[in-house]
mmCIF file of C-alpha atoms in Angstrom:
data_model
loop_
_atom_site.group_PDB
_atom_site.id
_atom_site.type_symbol
_atom_site.label_atom_id
_atom_site.label_comp_id
_atom_site.label_asym_id
_atom_site.label_seq_id
_atom_site.Cartn_x
_atom_site.Cartn_y
_atom_site.Cartn_z
ATOM 1 C CA MET A 29 -154.956 62.982 -26.316
ATOM 2 C CA ALA A 30 -152.030 61.333 -28.005
ATOM 3 C CA ASP A 31 -149.937 64.467 -27.161
ATOM 4 C CA GLU A 32 -150.959 64.080 -23.357
ATOM 5 C CA TRP A 33 -149.648 60.248 -23.467
ATOM 6 C CA LYS A 34 -146.343 61.538 -24.669
ATOM 7 C CA ALA A 35 -145.437 64.214 -22.541
ATOM 8 C CA PRO A 36 -145.005 61.620 -19.388
ATOM 9 C CA GLU A 37 -143.143 59.119 -21.415
ATOM 10 C CA SER A 38 -140.506 61.957 -21.531
ATOM 11 C CA GLU A 39 -139.795 62.139 -17.829
ATOM 12 C CA PRO A 40 -137.844 58.997 -17.571
ATOM 13 C CA GLU A 41 -135.774 59.962 -20.419
ATOM 14 C CA GLU A 42 -134.683 63.284 -18.637
ATOM 15 C CA ARG A 43 -134.071 61.458 -15.282
ATOM 16 C CA GLU A 44 -131.930 58.992 -17.110
ATOM 17 C CA GLU A 45 -130.211 62.019 -18.990
ATOM 18 C CA ARG A 46 -129.555 64.041 -15.622
ATOM 19 C CA LYS A 47 -128.058 60.665 -14.085
ATOM 20 C CA SER A 48 -125.627 60.450 -16.959
ATOM 21 C CA TRP A 49 -124.375 63.780 -16.496
ATOM 22 C CA LYS A 50 -124.261 63.490 -12.508
ATOM 23 C CA LEU A 51 -122.235 60.251 -13.211
ATOM 24 C CA LEU A 52 -120.300 62.094 -15.559
ATOM 25 C CA GLU A 53 -119.617 65.001 -13.130
ATOM 26 C CA LYS A 54 -118.714 62.614 -10.282
ATOM 27 C CA THR A 55 -116.203 60.873 -12.749
ATOM 28 C CA LEU A 56 -114.378 64.199 -13.842
ATOM 29 C CA LEU A 57 -114.262 65.191 -10.392
ATOM 30 C CA ALA A 58 -112.932 61.895 -8.980
ATOM 31 C CA GLY A 59 -109.977 62.368 -11.669
ATOM 32 C CA VAL A 60 -109.392 65.979 -10.761
ATOM 33 C CA GLN A 61 -108.778 65.089 -7.398
ATOM 34 C CA GLU A 62 -107.056 62.006 -7.850
ATOM 35 C CA GLN A 63 -104.573 64.067 -9.917
ATOM 36 C CA ARG A 64 -104.285 66.682 -7.096
ATOM 37 C CA ARG A 65 -103.424 63.958 -4.630
ATOM 38 C CA ALA A 66 -100.827 62.641 -7.250
ATOM 39 C CA ARG A 67 -99.627 66.559 -7.417
ATOM 40 C CA ARG A 68 -99.481 66.309 -3.537
ATOM 41 C CA TRP A 69 -97.985 63.102 -3.488
ATOM 42 C CA GLY A 70 -95.301 64.036 -5.629
ATOM 43 C CA ILE A 71 -94.103 67.226 -4.120
ATOM 44 C CA PHE A 72 -94.245 65.268 -0.871
ATOM 45 C CA PHE A 73 -92.025 62.836 -2.411
ATOM 46 C CA LYS A 74 -89.553 65.372 -3.999
ATOM 47 C CA LEU A 75 -89.476 67.158 -0.525
ATOM 48 C CA LEU A 76 -88.451 63.888 1.037
ATOM 49 C CA THR A 77 -85.862 62.962 -1.436
ATOM 50 C CA PHE A 78 -84.625 66.780 -1.089
ATOM 51 C CA VAL A 79 -84.429 66.433 2.763
ATOM 52 C CA TYR A 80 -82.800 62.959 2.181
ATOM 53 C CA LEU A 81 -79.622 64.481 -0.014
ATOM 54 C CA PHE A 82 -79.247 67.328 1.969
ATOM 55 C CA GLY A 83 -79.188 65.386 5.248
ATOM 56 C CA MET A 84 -76.466 63.137 3.473
ATOM 57 C CA LEU A 85 -74.711 65.903 2.247
ATOM 58 C CA MET A 86 -74.272 67.272 6.188
ATOM 59 C CA LEU A 87 -73.598 63.747 7.137
ATOM 60 C CA PHE A 88 -70.658 63.062 5.061
ATOM 61 C CA THR A 89 -69.485 66.607 4.969
ATOM 62 C CA PRO A 90 -68.031 66.355 8.625
ATOM 63 C CA LEU A 91 -66.747 62.992 7.802
ATOM 64 C CA MET A 92 -64.424 64.347 4.761
ATOM 65 C CA ASP A 93 -63.201 67.064 7.032
ATOM 66 C CA MET A 94 -62.317 64.363 9.680
ATOM 67 C CA ASP A 95 -60.461 62.330 7.151
ATOM 68 C CA LYS A 96 -58.452 65.669 5.747
ATOM 69 C CA ALA A 97 -58.168 66.341 9.924
ATOM 70 C CA ALA A 98 -56.752 62.441 9.988
ATOM 71 C CA SER A 99 -54.276 63.000 7.162
ATOM 72 C CA ARG A 100 -52.922 66.094 8.725
ATOM 73 C CA SER A 101 -52.298 63.778 12.072
ATOM 74 C CA ALA A 102 -48.603 64.123 10.962
ATOM 75 C CA SER A 103 -46.386 66.293 9.395
ATOM 76 C CA HIS A 104 -46.725 66.833 5.609
ATOM 77 C CA THR A 105 -46.080 68.942 2.792
ATOM 78 C CA ALA A 106 -49.136 71.167 2.035
ATOM 79 C CA LEU A 107 -49.926 71.149 -2.120
ATOM 80 C CA ILE A 108 -52.004 73.936 -3.737
ATOM 81 C CA GLU A 109 -52.944 73.610 -7.770
ATOM 82 C CA VAL A 110 -52.681 76.696 -9.669
ATOM 83 C CA ARG A 111 -54.655 75.177 -12.803
ATOM 84 C CA GLY A 112 -55.865 77.547 -15.641
ATOM 85 C CA VAL A 113 -56.458 80.873 -16.226
ATOM 86 C CA ILE A 114 -55.192 83.170 -13.400
ATOM 87 C CA ALA A 115 -58.138 85.627 -13.454
ATOM 88 C CA ASP A 116 -60.888 87.187 -11.058
ATOM 89 C CA GLN A 117 -63.813 84.583 -10.882
ATOM 90 C CA GLU A 118 -61.329 81.833 -12.053
ATOM 91 C CA ALA A 119 -60.518 78.846 -10.158
ATOM 92 C CA ALA A 120 -56.992 80.340 -9.702
ATOM 93 C CA SER A 121 -58.085 83.410 -9.062
ATOM 94 C CA ALA A 122 -56.032 85.701 -6.238
ATOM 95 C CA ASP A 123 -59.031 84.808 -3.777
ATOM 96 C CA ASN A 124 -58.693 81.154 -4.211
ATOM 97 C CA LEU A 125 -54.900 80.907 -3.911
ATOM 98 C CA VAL A 126 -53.998 83.396 -1.193
ATOM 99 C CA LYS A 127 -56.730 81.517 1.007
ATOM 100 C CA SER A 128 -55.193 78.145 0.030
ATOM 101 C CA LEU A 129 -51.597 79.471 0.913
ATOM 102 C CA ARG A 130 -52.678 81.157 4.343
ATOM 103 C CA GLU A 131 -54.433 77.763 5.053
ATOM 104 C CA ALA A 132 -51.441 75.750 4.336
ATOM 105 C CA PHE A 133 -49.022 77.841 6.164
ATOM 106 C CA LYS A 134 -50.816 78.491 9.327
ATOM 107 C CA ASP A 135 -51.316 74.590 9.557
ATOM 108 C CA ALA A 136 -49.151 73.195 12.416
ATOM 109 C CA LYS A 137 -48.137 70.410 10.691
ATOM 110 C CA THR A 138 -47.230 71.933 7.286
ATOM 111 C CA LYS A 139 -43.323 70.946 6.508
ATOM 112 C CA ALA A 140 -43.495 72.853 3.436
ATOM 113 C CA VAL A 141 -45.501 74.095 0.596
ATOM 114 C CA VAL A 142 -45.498 73.340 -2.933
ATOM 115 C CA LEU A 143 -47.516 75.265 -5.678
ATOM 116 C CA ARG A 144 -48.037 72.852 -8.479
ATOM 117 C CA ILE A 145 -48.654 74.614 -11.715
ATOM 118 C CA ASN A 146 -50.153 74.689 -15.208
ATOM 119 C CA SER A 147 -51.254 77.869 -16.033
ATOM 120 C CA PRO A 148 -50.619 79.883 -19.520
ATOM 121 C CA GLY A 149 -50.799 82.811 -17.212
ATOM 122 C CA GLY A 150 -53.602 85.495 -16.952
ATOM 123 C CA SER A 151 -54.054 88.683 -15.201
ATOM 124 C CA PRO A 152 -51.425 90.794 -13.963
ATOM 125 C CA VAL A 153 -53.157 92.192 -10.909
ATOM 126 C CA GLN A 154 -54.298 89.001 -9.914
ATOM 127 C CA ALA A 155 -50.699 87.042 -10.412
ATOM 128 C CA GLY A 156 -49.193 90.123 -8.381
ATOM 129 C CA TYR A 157 -51.676 89.642 -5.669
ATOM 130 C CA VAL A 158 -50.480 86.209 -5.445
ATOM 131 C CA TYR A 159 -46.605 87.047 -5.785
ATOM 132 C CA ASP A 160 -47.090 89.364 -2.924
ATOM 133 C CA GLU A 161 -48.699 87.274 -0.652
ATOM 134 C CA ILE A 162 -46.223 84.731 -0.930
ATOM 135 C CA ARG A 163 -43.231 86.881 -0.082
ATOM 136 C CA ARG A 164 -45.571 88.024 2.874
ATOM 137 C CA LEU A 165 -46.004 84.670 4.090
ATOM 138 C CA ARG A 166 -42.071 83.400 3.869
ATOM 139 C CA ALA A 167 -41.521 86.171 6.067
ATOM 140 C CA GLU A 168 -43.990 85.204 8.388
ATOM 141 C CA TYR A 169 -43.135 81.689 8.522
ATOM 142 C CA PRO A 170 -39.490 81.535 7.870
ATOM 143 C CA ALA A 171 -39.149 77.894 9.006
ATOM 144 C CA ILE A 172 -41.662 77.031 6.044
ATOM 145 C CA LYS A 173 -40.374 76.914 2.559
ATOM 146 C CA LEU A 174 -42.578 77.378 -0.528
ATOM 147 C CA TYR A 175 -41.580 75.514 -4.102
ATOM 148 C CA ALA A 176 -43.039 76.014 -7.172
ATOM 149 C CA VAL A 177 -43.470 72.857 -9.413
ATOM 150 C CA ILE A 178 -44.206 73.369 -13.398
ATOM 151 C CA THR A 179 -46.016 70.423 -14.925
ATOM 152 C CA ASP A 180 -46.929 71.419 -18.640
ATOM 153 C CA LEU A 181 -46.767 74.770 -18.782
ATOM 154 C CA GLY A 182 -45.844 77.971 -16.455
ATOM 155 C CA ALA A 183 -45.769 81.038 -18.823
ATOM 156 C CA SER A 184 -45.878 84.122 -18.245
ATOM 157 C CA GLY A 185 -48.349 85.312 -15.181
ATOM 158 C CA ALA A 186 -47.727 81.684 -13.849
ATOM 159 C CA TYR A 187 -44.258 82.151 -13.887
ATOM 160 C CA TYR A 188 -44.567 85.538 -12.357
ATOM 161 C CA ILE A 189 -46.118 83.474 -9.399
ATOM 162 C CA ALA A 190 -43.328 81.159 -9.542
ATOM 163 C CA SER A 191 -40.683 83.359 -9.102
ATOM 164 C CA ALA A 192 -41.758 83.880 -5.747
ATOM 165 C CA ALA A 193 -40.697 80.581 -4.310
ATOM 166 C CA ASP A 194 -37.848 79.569 -2.918
ATOM 167 C CA GLU A 195 -37.187 76.866 -5.533
ATOM 168 C CA ILE A 196 -38.857 76.567 -9.053
ATOM 169 C CA TYR A 197 -38.897 72.665 -10.701
ATOM 170 C CA ALA A 198 -40.081 71.720 -13.851
ATOM 171 C CA ASP A 199 -39.930 68.705 -16.119
ATOM 172 C CA LYS A 200 -37.768 68.708 -18.734
ATOM 173 C CA ALA A 201 -40.153 68.795 -21.421
ATOM 174 C CA SER A 202 -42.316 71.853 -19.364
ATOM 175 C CA LEU A 203 -42.763 74.690 -21.168
ATOM 176 C CA VAL A 204 -41.744 77.723 -18.928
ATOM 177 C CA GLY A 205 -40.999 81.319 -19.222
ATOM 178 C CA SER A 206 -42.839 83.901 -21.957
ATOM 179 C CA ILE A 207 -42.049 87.126 -19.750
ATOM 180 C CA GLY A 208 -43.754 89.428 -21.530
ATOM 181 C CA VAL A 209 -47.295 91.385 -21.650
ATOM 182 C CA THR A 210 -49.870 91.062 -24.663
ATOM 183 C CA ALA A 211 -53.022 92.872 -25.152
ATOM 184 C CA ALA A 212 -55.115 92.528 -28.493
ATOM 185 C CA GLY A 213 -58.052 93.756 -30.281
ATOM 186 C CA TYR A 214 -59.742 93.681 -34.015
ATOM 187 C CA GLY A 215 -60.076 97.041 -36.328
ATOM 188 C CA PHE A 216 -63.145 96.789 -38.389
ATOM 189 C CA VAL A 217 -62.724 99.980 -39.884
ATOM 190 C CA GLY A 218 -61.907 98.871 -43.551
ATOM 191 C CA SER A 219 -64.714 96.528 -43.421
ATOM 192 C CA MET A 220 -67.419 99.099 -42.488
ATOM 193 C CA GLU A 221 -66.006 101.294 -45.257
ATOM 194 C CA LYS A 222 -66.939 98.359 -47.859
ATOM 195 C CA LEU A 223 -70.134 98.023 -46.185
ATOM 196 C CA GLY A 224 -70.965 101.704 -46.108
ATOM 197 C CA VAL A 225 -71.365 101.587 -42.487
ATOM 198 C CA GLU A 226 -70.732 105.000 -40.706
ATOM 199 C CA ARG A 227 -69.513 105.057 -36.961
ATOM 200 C CA ARG A 228 -70.842 107.256 -34.631
ATOM 201 C CA THR A 229 -69.282 107.879 -31.318
ATOM 202 C CA TYR A 230 -70.323 110.719 -28.772
ATOM 203 C CA THR A 231 -67.376 110.830 -25.640
ATOM 204 C CA ALA A 232 -66.769 113.583 -23.432
ATOM 205 C CA GLY A 233 -63.263 113.080 -23.146
ATOM 206 C CA GLU A 234 -60.704 113.483 -26.165
ATOM 207 C CA HIS A 235 -58.911 109.654 -25.999
ATOM 208 C CA LYS A 236 -62.071 108.151 -24.584
ATOM 209 C CA ALA A 237 -63.026 105.703 -27.292
ATOM 210 C CA PHE A 238 -59.195 104.798 -27.953
ATOM 211 C CA LEU A 239 -59.662 101.213 -28.211
ATOM 212 C CA ASP A 240 -62.802 101.544 -30.080
ATOM 213 C CA PRO A 241 -62.286 98.818 -32.935
ATOM 214 C CA PHE A 242 -64.510 100.733 -35.296
ATOM 215 C CA SER A 243 -62.638 103.630 -35.493
ATOM 216 C CA PRO A 244 -59.341 104.669 -37.095
ATOM 217 C CA GLU A 245 -56.517 104.083 -35.024
ATOM 218 C CA LYS A 246 -54.619 106.938 -34.159
ATOM 219 C CA PRO A 247 -50.137 106.965 -33.880
ATOM 220 C CA GLU A 248 -50.399 108.681 -30.281
ATOM 221 C CA GLU A 249 -53.109 106.915 -28.944
ATOM 222 C CA ARG A 250 -51.052 103.928 -30.124
ATOM 223 C CA ALA A 251 -47.680 105.031 -28.511
ATOM 224 C CA PHE A 252 -49.994 105.995 -25.192
ATOM 225 C CA TRP A 253 -50.916 102.110 -25.139
ATOM 226 C CA GLN A 254 -47.966 100.621 -26.082
ATOM 227 C CA GLY A 255 -46.460 102.864 -23.052
ATOM 228 C CA VAL A 256 -48.843 100.992 -20.648
ATOM 229 C CA LEU A 257 -47.721 97.400 -21.913
ATOM 230 C CA ASN A 258 -44.172 98.720 -21.395
ATOM 231 C CA THR A 259 -44.859 99.656 -17.743
ATOM 232 C CA THR A 260 -46.669 96.721 -17.015
ATOM 233 C CA HIS A 261 -43.692 94.503 -18.601
ATOM 234 C CA GLN A 262 -40.827 96.099 -16.512
ATOM 235 C CA GLN A 263 -43.037 95.406 -13.341
ATOM 236 C CA PHE A 264 -43.224 91.835 -14.368
ATOM 237 C CA ILE A 265 -39.283 92.018 -14.928
ATOM 238 C CA ALA A 266 -38.690 93.664 -11.815
ATOM 239 C CA MET A 267 -40.949 90.928 -9.511
ATOM 240 C CA VAL A 268 -38.856 88.238 -11.623
ATOM 241 C CA LYS A 269 -35.809 89.752 -10.874
ATOM 242 C CA GLN A 270 -36.554 90.302 -7.195
ATOM 243 C CA GLY A 271 -37.440 86.667 -7.044
ATOM 244 C CA ARG A 272 -34.758 84.635 -8.703
ATOM 245 C CA GLY A 273 -31.954 86.985 -7.971
ATOM 246 C CA ASP A 274 -28.294 85.867 -9.030
ATOM 247 C CA ARG A 275 -29.829 82.658 -10.228
ATOM 248 C CA LEU A 276 -31.535 84.706 -13.144
ATOM 249 C CA LYS A 277 -29.081 84.375 -16.373
ATOM 250 C CA ASP A 278 -30.467 87.419 -17.800
ATOM 251 C CA LYS A 279 -26.991 89.171 -18.174
ATOM 252 C CA GLU A 280 -26.051 86.631 -20.503
ATOM 253 C CA HIS A 281 -29.368 86.151 -22.007
ATOM 254 C CA PRO A 282 -31.373 89.442 -22.484
ATOM 255 C CA GLU A 283 -33.985 87.436 -24.533
ATOM 256 C CA LEU A 284 -35.198 85.942 -21.187
ATOM 257 C CA PHE A 285 -37.590 89.138 -21.040
ATOM 258 C CA SER A 286 -38.765 89.250 -24.632
ATOM 259 C CA GLY A 287 -41.738 86.877 -24.492
ATOM 260 C CA LEU A 288 -39.851 83.561 -25.352
ATOM 261 C CA ILE A 289 -40.705 80.233 -23.850
ATOM 262 C CA TRP A 290 -38.158 77.507 -23.129
ATOM 263 C CA THR A 291 -38.404 73.755 -22.136
ATOM 264 C CA GLY A 292 -37.985 72.907 -18.596
ATOM 265 C CA GLU A 293 -34.031 71.677 -19.184
ATOM 266 C CA GLN A 294 -33.355 74.699 -21.172
ATOM 267 C CA ALA A 295 -34.902 76.884 -18.683
ATOM 268 C CA LYS A 296 -32.601 75.255 -15.896
ATOM 269 C CA ALA A 297 -29.835 76.472 -18.202
ATOM 270 C CA LEU A 298 -30.916 79.923 -18.225
ATOM 271 C CA GLY A 299 -31.565 80.191 -14.462
ATOM 272 C CA LEU A 300 -35.432 79.741 -14.805
ATOM 273 C CA VAL A 301 -35.729 76.945 -12.902
ATOM 274 C CA ASP A 302 -33.499 75.386 -10.166
ATOM 275 C CA GLY A 303 -34.107 71.577 -10.966
ATOM 276 C CA LEU A 304 -36.146 68.868 -12.658
ATOM 277 C CA GLY A 305 -38.734 66.948 -10.983
ATOM 278 C CA SER A 306 -42.194 66.565 -10.123
ATOM 279 C CA ALA A 307 -44.366 67.577 -6.888
ATOM 280 C CA SER A 308 -44.027 63.912 -5.281
ATOM 281 C CA TYR A 309 -40.023 64.412 -6.305
ATOM 282 C CA VAL A 310 -39.868 67.494 -4.761
ATOM 283 C CA ALA A 311 -42.062 66.621 -1.533
ATOM 284 C CA ARG A 312 -39.967 63.203 -0.913
ATOM 285 C CA GLU A 313 -36.384 64.348 -2.133
ATOM 286 C CA ILE A 314 -36.252 68.127 -1.418
ATOM 287 C CA VAL A 315 -38.746 68.348 1.532
ATOM 288 C CA GLY A 316 -38.210 64.786 3.015
ATOM 289 C CA GLU A 317 -41.771 64.566 3.621
ATOM 290 C CA LYS A 318 -43.593 62.715 1.141
ATOM 291 C CA GLU A 319 -47.285 62.420 2.391
ATOM 292 C CA LEU A 320 -48.616 65.185 0.192
ATOM 293 C CA VAL A 321 -52.164 67.063 1.744
ATOM 294 C CA ASP A 322 -54.144 69.268 -0.741
ATOM 295 C CA PHE A 323 -55.091 72.676 0.155
ATOM 296 C CA THR A 324 -56.521 74.061 -2.783
ATOM 297 C CA VAL A 325 -59.872 75.613 -2.566
ATOM 298 C CA GLU A 326 -62.633 73.681 -4.746
ATOM 299 C CA GLU A 327 -65.618 75.662 -5.343
ATOM 300 C CA SER A 328 -69.118 73.881 -5.352
ATOM 301 C CA PRO A 329 -70.149 73.260 -9.058
ATOM 302 C CA PHE A 330 -73.322 76.161 -8.583
ATOM 303 C CA ASP A 331 -70.369 78.911 -7.672
ATOM 304 C CA ARG A 332 -68.286 77.558 -10.668
ATOM 305 C CA PHE A 333 -71.513 77.800 -12.898
ATOM 306 C CA SER A 334 -72.356 81.109 -11.608
ATOM 307 C CA LYS A 335 -68.778 82.532 -12.100
ATOM 308 C CA ARG A 336 -68.362 81.375 -15.608
ATOM 309 C CA LEU A 337 -71.528 82.706 -16.655
ATOM 310 C CA GLY A 338 -70.682 86.358 -15.528
ATOM 311 C CA ALA A 339 -67.318 85.813 -16.801
ATOM 312 C CA SER A 340 -69.170 84.922 -19.796
ATOM 313 C CA VAL A 341 -71.041 87.762 -20.261
ATOM 314 C CA ALA A 342 -68.350 90.119 -19.793
ATOM 315 C CA GLU A 343 -65.919 88.526 -21.820
ATOM 316 C CA HIS A 344 -68.153 88.725 -24.297
ATOM 317 C CA LEU A 345 -69.028 92.499 -23.930
ATOM 318 C CA ALA A 346 -65.451 93.003 -23.987
ATOM 319 C CA MET A 347 -64.978 91.392 -26.938
ATOM 320 C CA TYR A 348 -68.103 93.395 -28.328
ATOM 321 C CA MET A 349 -66.384 96.573 -27.530
ATOM 322 C CA GLY A 350 -62.836 95.440 -28.971
ATOM 323 C CA PHE A 351 -61.307 95.748 -25.996
ATOM 324 C CA GLN A 352 -58.925 93.261 -23.957
ATOM 325 C CA GLY A 353 -56.798 94.375 -20.980
ATOM 326 C CA PRO A 354 -53.019 93.961 -20.504
ATOM 327 C CA SER A 355 -52.510 90.234 -20.020
ATOM 328 C CA LEU A 356 -49.577 88.150 -18.994
ATOM 329 C CA ARG A 357 -50.478 85.135 -21.627
#
């Protein structure tokens, strides 16, 4: 009889336990639903913020263009910056500089164009593209003169570009010149021998691996590579002579083409530059139009990051292979 009375007593306990579990389940479900709502609202506000920023960007971009247009309402001196290494995928790439030059020359209010240069040089190919475009534009727009102004540094490929200008100006302490070609690499053969490492290279073509830093250098391949550099150097010299003409004192100073570099004051005496002065000085005193309008192509931060990432990968790959092509730097 005692057992029969115990059974009914357990039913309320089970009901209470079930109620507790249901309450816990409801609490958990409510928490999950609250998290889902919070996530939805978070996504909504993020999208709203994105739409707001995008709208502001679209709103202010035309206003910026209007400001630029307003600044060009009168005649002006067009300014184009040549900053950093002259190379593909860089700010001073031929694509960017050529686009800037074309925009500056075709603007009806442009009285003259000033290239403000601060660069150690770079690719002879990129510099050559810009040089040729300057010569073409000068012929197409004979009334618009182009002046190159060297600030801190106008060396090698940068001077290559400057020599296409009607006149070149620099500061008395600017560094100008470096008319030469360089290519560099490393040789690891001795280190490999000490470490007991054997190099195995398989090629189709007798000289396919002639710049391999892990293989011994051959005299005939060294002579061949020197010939490539000499040819590029002669191309560089020919373009400088074409641009500077009789102003260049190269007959009295053959060392002009040796790769040496001079101050702006020395460069003036050697015929490498025509005068001393800044971009503002040239615009005000030489052109006669002090208003400078910047036509330099500006890339977005995302574009710069993407290009630098790609260039970095290529550079590290070239370093791994021990190869660096001819460079006007």
